[in-house]
């Protein structure tokens, strides 16, 4: 369980002014994590967080831009996403150093950064704090719901192949008790074996998929390299960012790491992990597009033969992988609600365990109910994801970076300031274009 430092004075009241600055203070040495995760365990969790259903859409993304623009685009977005999370983590470190605390949550660090940033932003500090909290929670619950639907849909196809026809809602109800039990696990260290199992299933699924992708000779012509349409660029960006970004889980992993200093940097854990992820995404996108061309569907598993055992084995492998990642995503939703609303009230009381376990069950039940009511949440979650990720993983980190280094620490030529302004503009473009394209998909889905 998380046990973050509270931003409070010795009397328990929130601090109004930062203490006297101490350059020797290292927040990493003042964290209190009961069960910290090792470098290997953190890397395992990170890979599992990013190897999900979004990865299976890479061939479809490449079909929209072609090979050259697709490869350049995914590398650019990978570097871009990595940089945004890096400046967020480093910004939080500077804020903790300023206030002399071991750790501070994303919403609180956002508020304090804006309060000490450019005067034109200071009035909105509380708005930014509440926005981060609400968007992160909304995103994590939505991800859990779509994961549950993804698992149920794949199980339905596998069961149908085996001669048993079951409805999505029946399968969702069967999955619910198992998820409740798994989501009662209290810390990420105990979830590491589950992530290892999920990564193993992902590897098996990828091997089976690549078996189909490379079994026949592929003919490459000029059409594979041409940019299809400018209107497909926002869709490509949305697909790749959805697959790459897992900001809530990433921040939770950085907090729980045994040596957080190893997380950031050019050769830090996060950069190495993202390099592995981008490499695998690129290979899957290129091979899938060369195999199926413009017929590449939203998930590469939909292109696989429906009458062969190997294709259903691949579906089952990814089903187990996504199912195993549900507790990790759900853990972040629990963390937001527990730390911000319940911990202060129930910590150290007789009702602490009841409140803790009750909240964990509630965080599992809400996405279960969402999936049960509407077991076709794809377009809706796509709309939520386009908005949420553009905000918490692109726009807000740039605002934190601008505020942390204000007024005169932007580096030579104020390169940090201009970089952050570019990130904000690009984030607004991603948000608007992603929401627009998701709305078009929703209209198309509903019309059918």
PDB file of N, CA and C in Angstrom, residues 195-250:
ATOM      1  N   UNK A 195       2.366  -9.827 -13.200  1.00  0.00           N
ATOM      2  CA  UNK A 195       2.854  -9.100 -14.372  1.00  0.00           C
ATOM      3  C   UNK A 195       3.829  -9.964 -15.173  1.00  0.00           C
ATOM      4  N   UNK A 196       4.646 -10.754 -14.475  1.00  0.00           N
ATOM      5  CA  UNK A 196       5.552 -11.667 -15.164  1.00  0.00           C
ATOM      6  C   UNK A 196       4.769 -12.683 -15.984  1.00  0.00           C
ATOM      7  N   UNK A 197       3.712 -13.221 -15.390  1.00  0.00           N
ATOM      8  CA  UNK A 197       2.841 -14.158 -16.111  1.00  0.00           C
ATOM      9  C   UNK A 197       2.208 -13.480 -17.320  1.00  0.00           C
ATOM     10  N   UNK A 198       1.734 -12.245 -17.139  1.00  0.00           N
ATOM     11  CA  UNK A 198       1.107 -11.501 -18.234  1.00  0.00           C
ATOM     12  C   UNK A 198       2.106 -11.236 -19.356  1.00  0.00           C
ATOM     13  N   UNK A 199       3.336 -10.880 -18.991  1.00  0.00           N
ATOM     14  CA  UNK A 199       4.357 -10.652 -20.012  1.00  0.00           C
ATOM     15  C   UNK A 199       4.662 -11.941 -20.771  1.00  0.00           C
ATOM     16  N   UNK A 200       4.652 -13.073 -20.058  1.00  0.00           N
ATOM     17  CA  UNK A 200       4.854 -14.358 -20.719  1.00  0.00           C
ATOM     18  C   UNK A 200       3.746 -14.658 -21.720  1.00  0.00           C
ATOM     19  N   UNK A 201       2.508 -14.369 -21.322  1.00  0.00           N
ATOM     20  CA  UNK A 201       1.374 -14.573 -22.232  1.00  0.00           C
ATOM     21  C   UNK A 201       1.487 -13.654 -23.445  1.00  0.00           C
ATOM     22  N   UNK A 202       1.936 -12.413 -23.216  1.00  0.00           N
ATOM     23  CA  UNK A 202       2.104 -11.477 -24.329  1.00  0.00           C
ATOM     24  C   UNK A 202       3.145 -11.983 -25.317  1.00  0.00           C
ATOM     25  N   UNK A 203       4.245 -12.505 -24.791  1.00  0.00           N
ATOM     26  CA  UNK A 203       5.303 -13.039 -25.662  1.00  0.00           C
ATOM     27  C   UNK A 203       4.772 -14.209 -26.488  1.00  0.00           C
ATOM     28  N   UNK A 204       4.027 -15.110 -25.839  1.00  0.00           N
ATOM     29  CA  UNK A 204       3.451 -16.252 -26.559  1.00  0.00           C
ATOM     30  C   UNK A 204       2.500 -15.765 -27.648  1.00  0.00           C
ATOM     31  N   UNK A 205       1.642 -14.789 -27.289  1.00  0.00           N
ATOM     32  CA  UNK A 205       0.711 -14.243 -28.271  1.00  0.00           C
ATOM     33  C   UNK A 205       1.418 -13.591 -29.441  1.00  0.00           C
ATOM     34  N   UNK A 206       2.491 -12.841 -29.158  1.00  0.00           N
ATOM     35  CA  UNK A 206       3.248 -12.192 -30.230  1.00  0.00           C
ATOM     36  C   UNK A 206       3.920 -13.213 -31.142  1.00  0.00           C
ATOM     37  N   UNK A 207       4.476 -14.268 -30.545  1.00  0.00           N
ATOM     38  CA  UNK A 207       5.121 -15.317 -31.348  1.00  0.00           C
ATOM     39  C   UNK A 207       4.106 -15.956 -32.287  1.00  0.00           C
ATOM     40  N   UNK A 208       2.915 -16.253 -31.773  1.00  0.00           N
ATOM     41  CA  UNK A 208       1.881 -16.866 -32.605  1.00  0.00           C
ATOM     42  C   UNK A 208       1.427 -15.925 -33.716  1.00  0.00           C
ATOM     43  N   UNK A 209       1.306 -14.626 -33.391  1.00  0.00           N
ATOM     44  CA  UNK A 209       0.897 -13.657 -34.410  1.00  0.00           C
ATOM     45  C   UNK A 209       1.980 -13.510 -35.474  1.00  0.00           C
ATOM     46  N   UNK A 210       3.236 -13.397 -35.032  1.00  0.00           N
ATOM     47  CA  UNK A 210       4.322 -13.255 -35.997  1.00  0.00           C
ATOM     48  C   UNK A 210       4.458 -14.511 -36.868  1.00  0.00           C
ATOM     49  N   UNK A 211       4.034 -15.657 -36.341  1.00  0.00           N
ATOM     50  CA  UNK A 211       4.033 -16.877 -37.148  1.00  0.00           C
ATOM     51  C   UNK A 211       3.183 -16.685 -38.398  1.00  0.00           C
ATOM     52  N   UNK A 212       2.012 -16.061 -38.233  1.00  0.00           N
ATOM     53  CA  UNK A 212       1.148 -15.797 -39.375  1.00  0.00           C
ATOM     54  C   UNK A 212       1.704 -14.673 -40.260  1.00  0.00           C
ATOM     55  N   UNK A 213       2.375 -13.710 -39.645  1.00  0.00           N
ATOM     56  CA  UNK A 213       2.844 -12.552 -40.402  1.00  0.00           C
ATOM     57  C   UNK A 213       4.018 -12.877 -41.313  1.00  0.00           C
ATOM     58  N   UNK A 214       4.816 -13.871 -40.949  1.00  0.00           N
ATOM     59  CA  UNK A 214       6.038 -14.157 -41.725  1.00  0.00           C
ATOM     60  C   UNK A 214       5.976 -15.497 -42.446  1.00  0.00           C
ATOM     61  N   UNK A 215       4.842 -16.198 -42.389  1.00  0.00           N
ATOM     62  CA  UNK A 215       4.780 -17.529 -42.990  1.00  0.00           C
ATOM     63  C   UNK A 215       4.794 -17.475 -44.519  1.00  0.00           C
ATOM     64  N   UNK A 216       4.341 -16.367 -45.104  1.00  0.00           N
ATOM     65  CA  UNK A 216       4.316 -16.238 -46.557  1.00  0.00           C
ATOM     66  C   UNK A 216       5.262 -15.131 -47.000  1.00  0.00           C
ATOM     67  N   UNK A 217       5.719 -15.222 -48.243  1.00  0.00           N
ATOM     68  CA  UNK A 217       6.542 -14.155 -48.804  1.00  0.00           C
ATOM     69  C   UNK A 217       5.697 -12.900 -48.987  1.00  0.00           C
ATOM     70  N   UNK A 218       6.295 -11.771 -48.690  1.00  0.00           N
ATOM     71  CA  UNK A 218       5.592 -10.491 -48.775  1.00  0.00           C
ATOM     72  C   UNK A 218       6.173  -9.669 -49.906  1.00  0.00           C
ATOM     73  N   UNK A 219       5.317  -9.153 -50.755  1.00  0.00           N
ATOM     74  CA  UNK A 219       5.743  -8.297 -51.846  1.00  0.00           C
ATOM     75  C   UNK A 219       5.547  -6.840 -51.459  1.00  0.00           C
ATOM     76  N   UNK A 220       6.629  -6.080 -51.518  1.00  0.00           N
ATOM     77  CA  UNK A 220       6.586  -4.669 -51.149  1.00  0.00           C
ATOM     78  C   UNK A 220       6.585  -3.830 -52.420  1.00  0.00           C
ATOM     79  N   UNK A 221       5.629  -2.909 -52.528  1.00  0.00           N
ATOM     80  CA  UNK A 221       5.585  -2.004 -53.668  1.00  0.00           C
ATOM     81  C   UNK A 221       5.504  -0.565 -53.181  1.00  0.00           C
ATOM     82  N   UNK A 222       5.413   0.351 -54.117  1.00  0.00           N
ATOM     83  CA  UNK A 222       5.424   1.778 -53.770  1.00  0.00           C
ATOM     84  C   UNK A 222       4.233   2.180 -52.910  1.00  0.00           C
ATOM     85  N   UNK A 223       3.133   1.486 -53.038  1.00  0.00           N
ATOM     86  CA  UNK A 223       1.940   1.851 -52.269  1.00  0.00           C
ATOM     87  C   UNK A 223       2.153   1.679 -50.764  1.00  0.00           C
ATOM     88  N   UNK A 224       3.082   0.802 -50.381  1.00  0.00           N
ATOM     89  CA  UNK A 224       3.348   0.593 -48.955  1.00  0.00           C
ATOM     90  C   UNK A 224       4.081   1.775 -48.324  1.00  0.00           C
ATOM     91  N   UNK A 225       4.710   2.590 -49.141  1.00  0.00           N
ATOM     92  CA  UNK A 225       5.502   3.701 -48.606  1.00  0.00           C
ATOM     93  C   UNK A 225       4.764   5.038 -48.674  1.00  0.00           C
ATOM     94  N   UNK A 226       3.672   5.106 -49.409  1.00  0.00           N
ATOM     95  CA  UNK A 226       2.983   6.379 -49.636  1.00  0.00           C
ATOM     96  C   UNK A 226       2.110   6.757 -48.443  1.00  0.00           C
ATOM     97  N   UNK A 227       2.065   8.062 -48.170  1.00  0.00           N
ATOM     98  CA  UNK A 227       1.158   8.597 -47.156  1.00  0.00           C
ATOM     99  C   UNK A 227      -0.256   8.536 -47.707  1.00  0.00           C
ATOM    100  N   UNK A 228      -1.161   7.904 -46.989  1.00  0.00           N
ATOM    101  CA  UNK A 228      -2.498   7.660 -47.513  1.00  0.00           C
ATOM    102  C   UNK A 228      -3.345   8.934 -47.538  1.00  0.00           C
ATOM    103  N   UNK A 229      -3.479   9.584 -46.393  1.00  0.00           N
ATOM    104  CA  UNK A 229      -4.313  10.773 -46.319  1.00  0.00           C
ATOM    105  C   UNK A 229      -3.901  11.606 -45.105  1.00  0.00           C
ATOM    106  N   UNK A 230      -3.944  12.919 -45.261  1.00  0.00           N
ATOM    107  CA  UNK A 230      -3.590  13.804 -44.141  1.00  0.00           C
ATOM    108  C   UNK A 230      -4.580  13.671 -42.993  1.00  0.00           C
ATOM    109  N   UNK A 231      -5.813  13.332 -43.322  1.00  0.00           N
ATOM    110  CA  UNK A 231      -6.821  13.192 -42.269  1.00  0.00           C
ATOM    111  C   UNK A 231      -6.577  11.974 -41.391  1.00  0.00           C
ATOM    112  N   UNK A 232      -5.704  11.060 -41.845  1.00  0.00           N
ATOM    113  CA  UNK A 232      -5.396   9.872 -41.045  1.00  0.00           C
ATOM    114  C   UNK A 232      -4.310  10.136 -40.001  1.00  0.00           C
ATOM    115  N   UNK A 233      -3.624  11.287 -40.123  1.00  0.00           N
ATOM    116  CA  UNK A 233      -2.551  11.590 -39.173  1.00  0.00           C
ATOM    117  C   UNK A 233      -3.067  11.684 -37.743  1.00  0.00           C
ATOM    118  N   UNK A 234      -4.171  12.427 -37.465  1.00  0.00           N
ATOM    119  CA  UNK A 234      -4.681  12.460 -36.086  1.00  0.00           C
ATOM    120  C   UNK A 234      -5.077  11.086 -35.556  1.00  0.00           C
ATOM    121  N   UNK A 235      -5.629  10.250 -36.445  1.00  0.00           N
ATOM    122  CA  UNK A 235      -6.013   8.900 -36.009  1.00  0.00           C
ATOM    123  C   UNK A 235      -4.772   8.097 -35.649  1.00  0.00           C
ATOM    124  N   UNK A 236      -3.730   8.211 -36.477  1.00  0.00           N
ATOM    125  CA  UNK A 236      -2.469   7.524 -36.184  1.00  0.00           C
ATOM    126  C   UNK A 236      -1.909   7.973 -34.840  1.00  0.00           C
ATOM    127  N   UNK A 237      -1.889   9.281 -34.600  1.00  0.00           N
ATOM    128  CA  UNK A 237      -1.378   9.814 -33.332  1.00  0.00           C
ATOM    129  C   UNK A 237      -2.195   9.278 -32.160  1.00  0.00           C
ATOM    130  N   UNK A 238      -3.513   9.267 -32.327  1.00  0.00           N
ATOM    131  CA  UNK A 238      -4.372   8.774 -31.253  1.00  0.00           C
ATOM    132  C   UNK A 238      -4.134   7.321 -30.926  1.00  0.00           C
ATOM    133  N   UNK A 239      -3.985   6.480 -31.965  1.00  0.00           N
ATOM    134  CA  UNK A 239      -3.752   5.051 -31.749  1.00  0.00           C
ATOM    135  C   UNK A 239      -2.436   4.817 -31.026  1.00  0.00           C
ATOM    136  N   UNK A 240      -1.372   5.487 -31.500  1.00  0.00           N
ATOM    137  CA  UNK A 240      -0.040   5.260 -30.923  1.00  0.00           C
ATOM    138  C   UNK A 240       0.034   5.778 -29.491  1.00  0.00           C
ATOM    139  N   UNK A 241      -0.491   6.986 -29.242  1.00  0.00           N
ATOM    140  CA  UNK A 241      -0.453   7.538 -27.884  1.00  0.00           C
ATOM    141  C   UNK A 241      -1.271   6.684 -26.928  1.00  0.00           C
ATOM    142  N   UNK A 242      -2.423   6.203 -27.389  1.00  0.00           N
ATOM    143  CA  UNK A 242      -3.237   5.332 -26.535  1.00  0.00           C
ATOM    144  C   UNK A 242      -2.459   4.082 -26.145  1.00  0.00           C
ATOM    145  N   UNK A 243      -1.717   3.538 -27.114  1.00  0.00           N
ATOM    146  CA  UNK A 243      -0.951   2.320 -26.846  1.00  0.00           C
ATOM    147  C   UNK A 243       0.261   2.589 -25.963  1.00  0.00           C
ATOM    148  N   UNK A 244       0.892   3.766 -26.121  1.00  0.00           N
ATOM    149  CA  UNK A 244       2.131   4.061 -25.402  1.00  0.00           C
ATOM    150  C   UNK A 244       1.904   4.566 -23.987  1.00  0.00           C
ATOM    151  N   UNK A 245       0.913   5.437 -23.814  1.00  0.00           N
ATOM    152  CA  UNK A 245       0.790   6.161 -22.556  1.00  0.00           C
ATOM    153  C   UNK A 245       0.078   5.350 -21.483  1.00  0.00           C
ATOM    154  N   UNK A 246       0.667   5.305 -20.296  1.00  0.00           N
ATOM    155  CA  UNK A 246       0.040   4.713 -19.112  1.00  0.00           C
ATOM    156  C   UNK A 246       0.507   5.526 -17.912  1.00  0.00           C
ATOM    157  N   UNK A 247       0.209   6.845 -17.946  1.00  0.00           N
ATOM    158  CA  UNK A 247       0.835   7.786 -17.023  1.00  0.00           C
ATOM    159  C   UNK A 247       0.546   7.461 -15.568  1.00  0.00           C
ATOM    160  N   UNK A 248      -0.687   7.048 -15.259  1.00  0.00           N
ATOM    161  CA  UNK A 248      -1.012   6.745 -13.867  1.00  0.00           C
ATOM    162  C   UNK A 248      -0.195   5.592 -13.324  1.00  0.00           C
ATOM    163  N   UNK A 249      -0.064   4.537 -14.115  1.00  0.00           N
ATOM    164  CA  UNK A 249       0.724   3.374 -13.698  1.00  0.00           C
ATOM    165  C   UNK A 249       2.200   3.729 -13.618  1.00  0.00           C
ATOM    166  N   UNK A 250       2.700   4.509 -14.587  1.00  0.00           N
ATOM    167  CA  UNK A 250       4.111   4.881 -14.617  1.00  0.00           C
ATOM    168  C   UNK A 250       4.493   5.650 -13.351  1.00  0.00           C
TER     169      UNK A 250
END
